[in-house]
PDB file of C-alpha atoms in Angstrom:
ATOM      1  CA  UNK A   1    -100.598-220.359 -62.164  1.00 85.00           C
ATOM      2  CA  UNK A   2    -103.890-219.042 -63.549  1.00 93.00           C
ATOM      3  CA  UNK A   3    -106.632-217.694 -61.144  1.00 96.00           C
ATOM      4  CA  UNK A   4    -109.258-219.961 -60.048  1.00 95.00           C
ATOM      5  CA  UNK A   5    -112.913-219.068 -60.060  1.00 97.00           C
ATOM      6  CA  UNK A   6    -114.192-218.100 -56.679  1.00 97.00           C
ATOM      7  CA  UNK A   7    -113.132-215.903 -53.695  1.00 98.00           C
ATOM      8  CA  UNK A   8    -109.815-214.211 -53.872  1.00 98.00           C
ATOM      9  CA  UNK A   9    -108.721-212.646 -50.610  1.00 97.00           C
ATOM     10  CA  UNK A  10    -106.953-209.447 -50.357  1.00 96.00           C
ATOM     11  CA  UNK A  11    -104.358-209.612 -47.633  1.00 95.00           C
ATOM     12  CA  UNK A  12    -102.696-206.234 -47.068  1.00 90.00           C
ATOM     13  CA  UNK A  13    -101.793-203.747 -44.370  1.00 81.00           C
ATOM     14  CA  UNK A  14    -100.249-200.406 -44.721  1.00 77.00           C
ATOM     15  CA  UNK A  15     -97.684-198.805 -42.352  1.00 80.00           C
ATOM     16  CA  UNK A  16    -100.492-196.896 -40.511  1.00 80.00           C
ATOM     17  CA  UNK A  17    -102.484-199.984 -39.792  1.00 78.00           C
ATOM     18  CA  UNK A  18    -102.321-202.249 -36.764  1.00 75.00           C
ATOM     19  CA  UNK A  19    -101.716-205.521 -38.710  1.00 78.00           C
ATOM     20  CA  UNK A  20     -98.517-203.987 -40.513  1.00 79.00           C
ATOM     21  CA  UNK A  21     -95.306-205.797 -39.944  1.00 80.00           C
ATOM     22  CA  UNK A  22     -94.444-209.427 -38.557  1.00 78.00           C
ATOM     23  CA  UNK A  23     -96.108-212.465 -39.932  1.00 86.00           C
ATOM     24  CA  UNK A  24     -99.661-211.142 -39.564  1.00 89.00           C
ATOM     25  CA  UNK A  25    -100.378-211.055 -43.514  1.00 93.00           C
ATOM     26  CA  UNK A  26     -98.941-214.426 -43.948  1.00 94.00           C
ATOM     27  CA  UNK A  27    -101.270-215.720 -41.240  1.00 94.00           C
ATOM     28  CA  UNK A  28    -104.216-213.981 -42.955  1.00 94.00           C
ATOM     29  CA  UNK A  29    -103.424-215.549 -46.227  1.00 95.00           C
ATOM     30  CA  UNK A  30    -103.055-219.092 -44.472  1.00 96.00           C
ATOM     31  CA  UNK A  31    -106.515-218.679 -42.701  1.00 96.00           C
ATOM     32  CA  UNK A  32    -108.084-217.667 -46.091  1.00 96.00           C
ATOM     33  CA  UNK A  33    -106.450-220.766 -47.545  1.00 97.00           C
ATOM     34  CA  UNK A  34    -107.821-223.032 -44.857  1.00 97.00           C
ATOM     35  CA  UNK A  35    -111.289-221.510 -45.247  1.00 96.00           C
ATOM     36  CA  UNK A  36    -111.301-222.502 -49.090  1.00 97.00           C
ATOM     37  CA  UNK A  37    -110.363-219.220 -50.715  1.00 97.00           C
ATOM     38  CA  UNK A  38    -109.152-219.745 -54.305  1.00 98.00           C
ATOM     39  CA  UNK A  39    -106.443-217.150 -54.485  1.00 98.00           C
ATOM     40  CA  UNK A  40    -104.647-214.236 -52.605  1.00 98.00           C
ATOM     41  CA  UNK A  41    -103.959-210.700 -53.536  1.00 98.00           C
ATOM     42  CA  UNK A  42    -101.017-209.033 -51.698  1.00 97.00           C
ATOM     43  CA  UNK A  43     -98.844-205.859 -51.585  1.00 96.00           C
ATOM     44  CA  UNK A  44     -95.006-205.757 -51.665  1.00 95.00           C
ATOM     45  CA  UNK A  45     -92.454-208.555 -52.547  1.00 97.00           C
ATOM     46  CA  UNK A  46     -91.801-209.339 -48.883  1.00 95.00           C
ATOM     47  CA  UNK A  47     -95.530-210.279 -48.225  1.00 96.00           C
ATOM     48  CA  UNK A  48     -95.893-212.081 -51.635  1.00 97.00           C
ATOM     49  CA  UNK A  49     -92.998-214.238 -51.157  1.00 97.00           C
ATOM     50  CA  UNK A  50     -93.872-214.827 -47.440  1.00 96.00           C
ATOM     51  CA  UNK A  51     -97.325-215.854 -48.441  1.00 97.00           C
ATOM     52  CA  UNK A  52     -96.037-218.145 -51.207  1.00 98.00           C
ATOM     53  CA  UNK A  53     -93.748-220.021 -48.858  1.00 97.00           C
ATOM     54  CA  UNK A  54     -96.420-220.098 -46.067  1.00 96.00           C
ATOM     55  CA  UNK A  55     -98.928-221.705 -48.522  1.00 97.00           C
ATOM     56  CA  UNK A  56     -96.199-223.786 -50.204  1.00 96.00           C
ATOM     57  CA  UNK A  57     -97.386-222.371 -53.489  1.00 96.00           C
ATOM     58  CA  UNK A  58    -100.751-223.941 -53.385  1.00 97.00           C
ATOM     59  CA  UNK A  59    -102.790-220.752 -54.202  1.00 98.00           C
ATOM     60  CA  UNK A  60    -102.226-218.219 -57.085  1.00 98.00           C
ATOM     61  CA  UNK A  61    -101.119-214.838 -55.983  1.00 98.00           C
ATOM     62  CA  UNK A  62    -101.995-211.402 -57.279  1.00 98.00           C
ATOM     63  CA  UNK A  63     -99.146-209.130 -56.656  1.00 98.00           C
ATOM     64  CA  UNK A  64     -99.002-205.362 -56.422  1.00 98.00           C
ATOM     65  CA  UNK A  65     -96.657-202.636 -55.186  1.00 98.00           C
ATOM     66  CA  UNK A  66     -98.293-199.518 -53.793  1.00 97.00           C
ATOM     67  CA  UNK A  67     -96.003-196.580 -54.400  1.00 96.00           C
ATOM     68  CA  UNK A  68     -97.001-192.894 -54.378  1.00 96.00           C
ATOM     69  CA  UNK A  69     -95.308-190.378 -56.547  1.00 97.00           C
ATOM     70  CA  UNK A  70     -95.723-186.621 -56.255  1.00 96.00           C
ATOM     71  CA  UNK A  71     -96.629-186.056 -59.863  1.00 96.00           C
ATOM     72  CA  UNK A  72     -99.223-188.676 -60.242  1.00 97.00           C
ATOM     73  CA  UNK A  73    -102.417-190.134 -58.711  1.00 97.00           C
ATOM     74  CA  UNK A  74    -101.531-193.678 -59.845  1.00 98.00           C
ATOM     75  CA  UNK A  75    -100.164-195.773 -57.094  1.00 97.00           C
ATOM     76  CA  UNK A  76    -100.803-199.490 -57.808  1.00 98.00           C
ATOM     77  CA  UNK A  77     -97.773-200.910 -59.460  1.00 98.00           C
ATOM     78  CA  UNK A  78     -97.305-197.312 -61.230  1.00 98.00           C
ATOM     79  CA  UNK A  79     -94.039-197.737 -62.913  1.00 98.00           C
ATOM     80  CA  UNK A  80     -91.457-200.105 -64.517  1.00 98.00           C
ATOM     81  CA  UNK A  81     -89.485-200.012 -61.249  1.00 98.00           C
ATOM     82  CA  UNK A  82     -92.383-201.759 -59.392  1.00 98.00           C
ATOM     83  CA  UNK A  83     -93.054-204.108 -62.254  1.00 98.00           C
ATOM     84  CA  UNK A  84     -89.472-205.337 -62.450  1.00 98.00           C
ATOM     85  CA  UNK A  85     -89.707-206.169 -58.697  1.00 98.00           C
ATOM     86  CA  UNK A  86     -92.770-208.048 -59.145  1.00 98.00           C
ATOM     87  CA  UNK A  87     -91.364-210.124 -62.010  1.00 98.00           C
ATOM     88  CA  UNK A  88     -88.837-211.284 -59.603  1.00 98.00           C
ATOM     89  CA  UNK A  89     -91.335-212.160 -56.829  1.00 98.00           C
ATOM     90  CA  UNK A  90     -93.368-215.357 -56.465  1.00 98.00           C
ATOM     91  CA  UNK A  91     -96.656-213.762 -57.692  1.00 98.00           C
ATOM     92  CA  UNK A  92     -98.578-215.423 -60.466  1.00 98.00           C
ATOM     93  CA  UNK A  93    -100.521-212.356 -61.611  1.00 98.00           C
ATOM     94  CA  UNK A  94     -99.159-208.660 -61.723  1.00 98.00           C
ATOM     95  CA  UNK A  95    -101.878-206.026 -61.097  1.00 98.00           C
ATOM     96  CA  UNK A  96    -101.547-202.657 -62.565  1.00 98.00           C
ATOM     97  CA  UNK A  97    -103.557-199.617 -62.317  1.00 98.00           C
ATOM     98  CA  UNK A  98    -105.198-199.464 -65.737  1.00 98.00           C
ATOM     99  CA  UNK A  99    -106.813-195.995 -65.434  1.00 98.00           C
ATOM    100  CA  UNK A 100    -106.237-193.454 -68.021  1.00 96.00           C
ATOM    101  CA  UNK A 101    -104.627-191.104 -65.559  1.00 97.00           C
ATOM    102  CA  UNK A 102    -100.917-189.648 -66.022  1.00 97.00           C
ATOM    103  CA  UNK A 103     -98.400-192.013 -64.718  1.00 96.00           C
ATOM    104  CA  UNK A 104     -95.009-190.985 -63.114  1.00 97.00           C
ATOM    105  CA  UNK A 105     -92.540-189.570 -65.454  1.00 95.00           C
ATOM    106  CA  UNK A 106     -95.274-190.078 -68.300  1.00 95.00           C
ATOM    107  CA  UNK A 107     -94.673-193.763 -68.227  1.00 97.00           C
ATOM    108  CA  UNK A 108     -97.228-195.627 -70.529  1.00 98.00           C
ATOM    109  CA  UNK A 109     -99.452-198.480 -69.373  1.00 98.00           C
ATOM    110  CA  UNK A 110     -98.982-200.233 -72.746  1.00 98.00           C
ATOM    111  CA  UNK A 111     -95.124-200.172 -72.357  1.00 98.00           C
ATOM    112  CA  UNK A 112     -95.591-201.856 -68.896  1.00 98.00           C
ATOM    113  CA  UNK A 113     -97.845-204.443 -70.283  1.00 98.00           C
ATOM    114  CA  UNK A 114     -95.221-205.144 -73.160  1.00 98.00           C
ATOM    115  CA  UNK A 115     -92.505-205.459 -70.755  1.00 98.00           C
ATOM    116  CA  UNK A 116     -94.016-207.982 -68.632  1.00 98.00           C
ATOM    117  CA  UNK A 117     -95.020-210.130 -71.705  1.00 98.00           C
ATOM    118  CA  UNK A 118     -91.335-209.843 -72.855  1.00 98.00           C
ATOM    119  CA  UNK A 119     -89.713-210.529 -69.675  1.00 98.00           C
ATOM    120  CA  UNK A 120     -91.901-213.073 -67.841  1.00 98.00           C
ATOM    121  CA  UNK A 121     -94.712-215.685 -68.008  1.00 97.00           C
ATOM    122  CA  UNK A 122     -96.926-213.813 -65.438  1.00 98.00           C
ATOM    123  CA  UNK A 123    -100.389-212.951 -66.197  1.00 98.00           C
ATOM    124  CA  UNK A 124    -101.609-209.284 -66.073  1.00 98.00           C
ATOM    125  CA  UNK A 125    -104.636-207.891 -64.252  1.00 98.00           C
ATOM    126  CA  UNK A 126    -106.215-204.451 -64.973  1.00 98.00           C
ATOM    127  CA  UNK A 127    -107.363-202.382 -61.838  1.00 98.00           C
ATOM    128  CA  UNK A 128    -109.970-200.076 -63.488  1.00 98.00           C
ATOM    129  CA  UNK A 129    -112.695-197.563 -62.508  1.00 98.00           C
ATOM    130  CA  UNK A 130    -114.638-196.963 -65.752  1.00 98.00           C
ATOM    131  CA  UNK A 131    -115.851-199.078 -68.740  1.00 98.00           C
ATOM    132  CA  UNK A 132    -113.592-197.133 -70.973  1.00 98.00           C
ATOM    133  CA  UNK A 133    -110.750-198.106 -69.033  1.00 98.00           C
ATOM    134  CA  UNK A 134    -111.726-201.771 -68.996  1.00 98.00           C
ATOM    135  CA  UNK A 135    -112.219-201.733 -72.760  1.00 98.00           C
ATOM    136  CA  UNK A 136    -108.822-200.198 -73.188  1.00 98.00           C
ATOM    137  CA  UNK A 137    -107.347-202.932 -70.775  1.00 98.00           C
ATOM    138  CA  UNK A 138    -108.944-205.680 -72.908  1.00 98.00           C
ATOM    139  CA  UNK A 139    -107.531-204.006 -76.156  1.00 98.00           C
ATOM    140  CA  UNK A 140    -104.030-204.009 -74.501  1.00 97.00           C
ATOM    141  CA  UNK A 141    -104.309-207.746 -73.859  1.00 96.00           C
ATOM    142  CA  UNK A 142    -104.663-208.002 -70.151  1.00 98.00           C
ATOM    143  CA  UNK A 143    -105.552-211.355 -68.861  1.00 98.00           C
ATOM    144  CA  UNK A 144    -108.071-209.966 -66.184  1.00 98.00           C
ATOM    145  CA  UNK A 145    -109.977-206.844 -65.924  1.00 98.00           C
ATOM    146  CA  UNK A 146    -111.134-205.735 -62.389  1.00 98.00           C
ATOM    147  CA  UNK A 147    -113.476-202.996 -60.982  1.00 97.00           C
ATOM    148  CA  UNK A 148    -110.860-202.453 -58.214  1.00 97.00           C
ATOM    149  CA  UNK A 149    -110.691-198.581 -58.580  1.00 97.00           C
ATOM    150  CA  UNK A 150    -114.355-198.035 -59.012  1.00 97.00           C
ATOM    151  CA  UNK A 151    -115.306-194.919 -56.725  1.00 95.00           C
ATOM    152  CA  UNK A 152    -111.509-194.525 -55.917  1.00 95.00           C
ATOM    153  CA  UNK A 153    -110.740-192.100 -58.950  1.00 95.00           C
ATOM    154  CA  UNK A 154    -111.739-188.468 -59.197  1.00 94.00           C
ATOM    155  CA  UNK A 155    -114.004-189.452 -62.149  1.00 94.00           C
ATOM    156  CA  UNK A 156    -116.037-192.157 -60.076  1.00 95.00           C
ATOM    157  CA  UNK A 157    -115.702-190.472 -56.682  1.00 94.00           C
ATOM    158  CA  UNK A 158    -118.944-190.902 -54.798  1.00 92.00           C
ATOM    159  CA  UNK A 159    -120.234-193.782 -56.676  1.00 96.00           C
ATOM    160  CA  UNK A 160    -121.730-196.441 -54.281  1.00 95.00           C
ATOM    161  CA  UNK A 161    -120.002-199.756 -54.310  1.00 95.00           C
ATOM    162  CA  UNK A 162    -120.402-202.663 -54.795  1.00 96.00           C
ATOM    163  CA  UNK A 163    -121.653-201.247 -58.156  1.00 95.00           C
ATOM    164  CA  UNK A 164    -123.839-204.002 -59.466  1.00 96.00           C
ATOM    165  CA  UNK A 165    -124.885-202.323 -62.806  1.00 96.00           C
ATOM    166  CA  UNK A 166    -121.233-201.431 -63.609  1.00 96.00           C
ATOM    167  CA  UNK A 167    -120.354-205.221 -63.056  1.00 96.00           C
ATOM    168  CA  UNK A 168    -123.178-206.077 -65.474  1.00 97.00           C
ATOM    169  CA  UNK A 169    -121.853-203.691 -68.051  1.00 97.00           C
ATOM    170  CA  UNK A 170    -118.302-205.246 -67.632  1.00 97.00           C
ATOM    171  CA  UNK A 171    -119.632-208.684 -68.184  1.00 97.00           C
ATOM    172  CA  UNK A 172    -121.732-207.568 -71.280  1.00 97.00           C
ATOM    173  CA  UNK A 173    -118.781-205.430 -72.962  1.00 97.00           C
ATOM    174  CA  UNK A 174    -115.662-207.305 -71.990  1.00 97.00           C
ATOM    175  CA  UNK A 175    -115.815-210.435 -73.903  1.00 95.00           C
ATOM    176  CA  UNK A 176    -112.250-211.571 -74.441  1.00 95.00           C
ATOM    177  CA  UNK A 177    -110.901-210.985 -70.891  1.00 96.00           C
ATOM    178  CA  UNK A 178    -111.755-212.397 -67.736  1.00 97.00           C
ATOM    179  CA  UNK A 179    -113.881-209.957 -65.419  1.00 98.00           C
ATOM    180  CA  UNK A 180    -113.076-209.848 -61.600  1.00 98.00           C
ATOM    181  CA  UNK A 181    -115.114-208.004 -59.267  1.00 97.00           C
ATOM    182  CA  UNK A 182    -113.524-205.913 -56.317  1.00 96.00           C
ATOM    183  CA  UNK A 183    -114.753-203.217 -54.115  1.00 95.00           C
ATOM    184  CA  UNK A 184    -117.204-202.565 -51.340  1.00 93.00           C
ATOM    185  CA  UNK A 185    -118.442-206.139 -50.593  1.00 94.00           C
ATOM    186  CA  UNK A 186    -118.955-206.029 -46.727  1.00 90.00           C
ATOM    187  CA  UNK A 187    -121.300-208.844 -46.147  1.00 90.00           C
ATOM    188  CA  UNK A 188    -122.314-212.273 -47.532  1.00 93.00           C
ATOM    189  CA  UNK A 189    -125.530-210.494 -48.809  1.00 94.00           C
ATOM    190  CA  UNK A 190    -123.519-208.104 -50.566  1.00 94.00           C
ATOM    191  CA  UNK A 191    -121.348-210.912 -52.191  1.00 95.00           C
ATOM    192  CA  UNK A 192    -124.615-212.821 -53.061  1.00 96.00           C
ATOM    193  CA  UNK A 193    -125.725-209.669 -55.091  1.00 96.00           C
ATOM    194  CA  UNK A 194    -122.600-209.506 -56.973  1.00 96.00           C
ATOM    195  CA  UNK A 195    -122.559-213.172 -57.720  1.00 97.00           C
ATOM    196  CA  UNK A 196    -126.101-212.877 -59.155  1.00 97.00           C
ATOM    197  CA  UNK A 197    -124.743-210.729 -61.974  1.00 97.00           C
ATOM    198  CA  UNK A 198    -122.877-214.058 -63.204  1.00 97.00           C
ATOM    199  CA  UNK A 199    -119.221-212.749 -62.327  1.00 97.00           C
ATOM    200  CA  UNK A 200    -116.971-215.721 -61.377  1.00 97.00           C
ATOM    201  CA  UNK A 201    -114.024-214.044 -59.762  1.00 98.00           C
ATOM    202  CA  UNK A 202    -114.452-211.938 -56.591  1.00 98.00           C
ATOM    203  CA  UNK A 203    -111.811-210.131 -54.569  1.00 98.00           C
ATOM    204  CA  UNK A 204    -112.727-209.309 -50.932  1.00 95.00           C
ATOM    205  CA  UNK A 205    -110.285-207.396 -48.719  1.00 92.00           C
ATOM    206  CA  UNK A 206    -111.199-205.110 -45.836  1.00 89.00           C
ATOM    207  CA  UNK A 207    -114.313-207.118 -44.910  1.00 88.00           C
ATOM    208  CA  UNK A 208    -112.021-210.148 -44.061  1.00 89.00           C
ATOM    209  CA  UNK A 209    -108.645-208.857 -43.243  1.00 88.00           C
ATOM    210  CA  UNK A 210    -108.800-205.414 -41.731  1.00 88.00           C
ATOM    211  CA  UNK A 211    -110.090-205.928 -38.067  1.00 87.00           C
ATOM    212  CA  UNK A 212    -109.840-202.143 -37.290  1.00 87.00           C
ATOM    213  CA  UNK A 213    -112.160-201.398 -40.174  1.00 86.00           C
ATOM    214  CA  UNK A 214    -114.466-204.308 -39.292  1.00 89.00           C
ATOM    215  CA  UNK A 215    -114.584-203.304 -35.696  1.00 90.00           C
ATOM    216  CA  UNK A 216    -115.613-199.711 -36.688  1.00 89.00           C
ATOM    217  CA  UNK A 217    -118.387-200.885 -38.833  1.00 85.00           C
ATOM    218  CA  UNK A 218    -119.861-202.884 -35.850  1.00 88.00           C
ATOM    219  CA  UNK A 219    -119.456-199.914 -33.516  1.00 91.00           C
ATOM    220  CA  UNK A 220    -121.700-197.819 -35.799  1.00 87.00           C
ATOM    221  CA  UNK A 221    -124.669-199.769 -34.873  1.00 87.00           C
ATOM    222  CA  UNK A 222    -124.301-198.764 -31.130  1.00 92.00           C
ATOM    223  CA  UNK A 223    -125.006-195.227 -32.327  1.00 85.00           C
ATOM    224  CA  UNK A 224    -128.248-195.741 -33.775  1.00 69.00           C
TER     225      UNK A 224
END
C-alpha cells in the first residue's frame, strides 16, 4: 500500500517513556485514524502488527526498528537483521537511516535497499539529515525521502526545525522521489508554514502522541 498524501502520525514510545507497553500505541494509532490521518509510522514489529490489526489494514504503515549498536550512531533500522524482521511484518514501507554515517559492522545502505527490493514488495523510505544524503537516497532508488534526521546528526546539530528552507531545497532538488517532511512541528501554525512550501506528505509524532513532552511544553509558559 502506497502512502497517501497528508498527515502521517508517528506512534512510538521508548522503554523509558510512560506510554510504553500495553496497548497504548495501538490506541494512539486508532485515534489518529479516527481523526483522519492518512498513515502511521511505528517502531517494532509488535507495534506495527498490533496497529495493522487494530486498524484492519486500512492505513499504510511506515515501519522502523530502533536498535543501538556500540560501533555506530545509526539506530533507525540500522542493519540487515532489522530489515529482515520488518519484511516479515505488516508494514507497507520500511524506513531506514539514510545518512552517510558508518553502519554497524560496516554494512552498506545500498545493500539493504537491494535486499528489500529482492525479497519483498515493500516500499522504502530514507530518513535523511542533509541534501547530499537525500540526493544519494534518490540515486539508490528510495520511494520516499524524508527530513526525519535533520538536526539529529552531528553534522546538523543545532539547526532549528522545522527547517523550511531545507524543505524547499528538497522539493527543488529531489525530483524522482516523493519528499516527506518530518521534524519539529509542534503546532498547527508550524504545520501551515511547512505546507506552504508545497510538500504533500508530513509526519508528526511527539506533538500528537507524547503526552509527557506535550505537558512539559505547556508548563514552560508558567515560567514566563
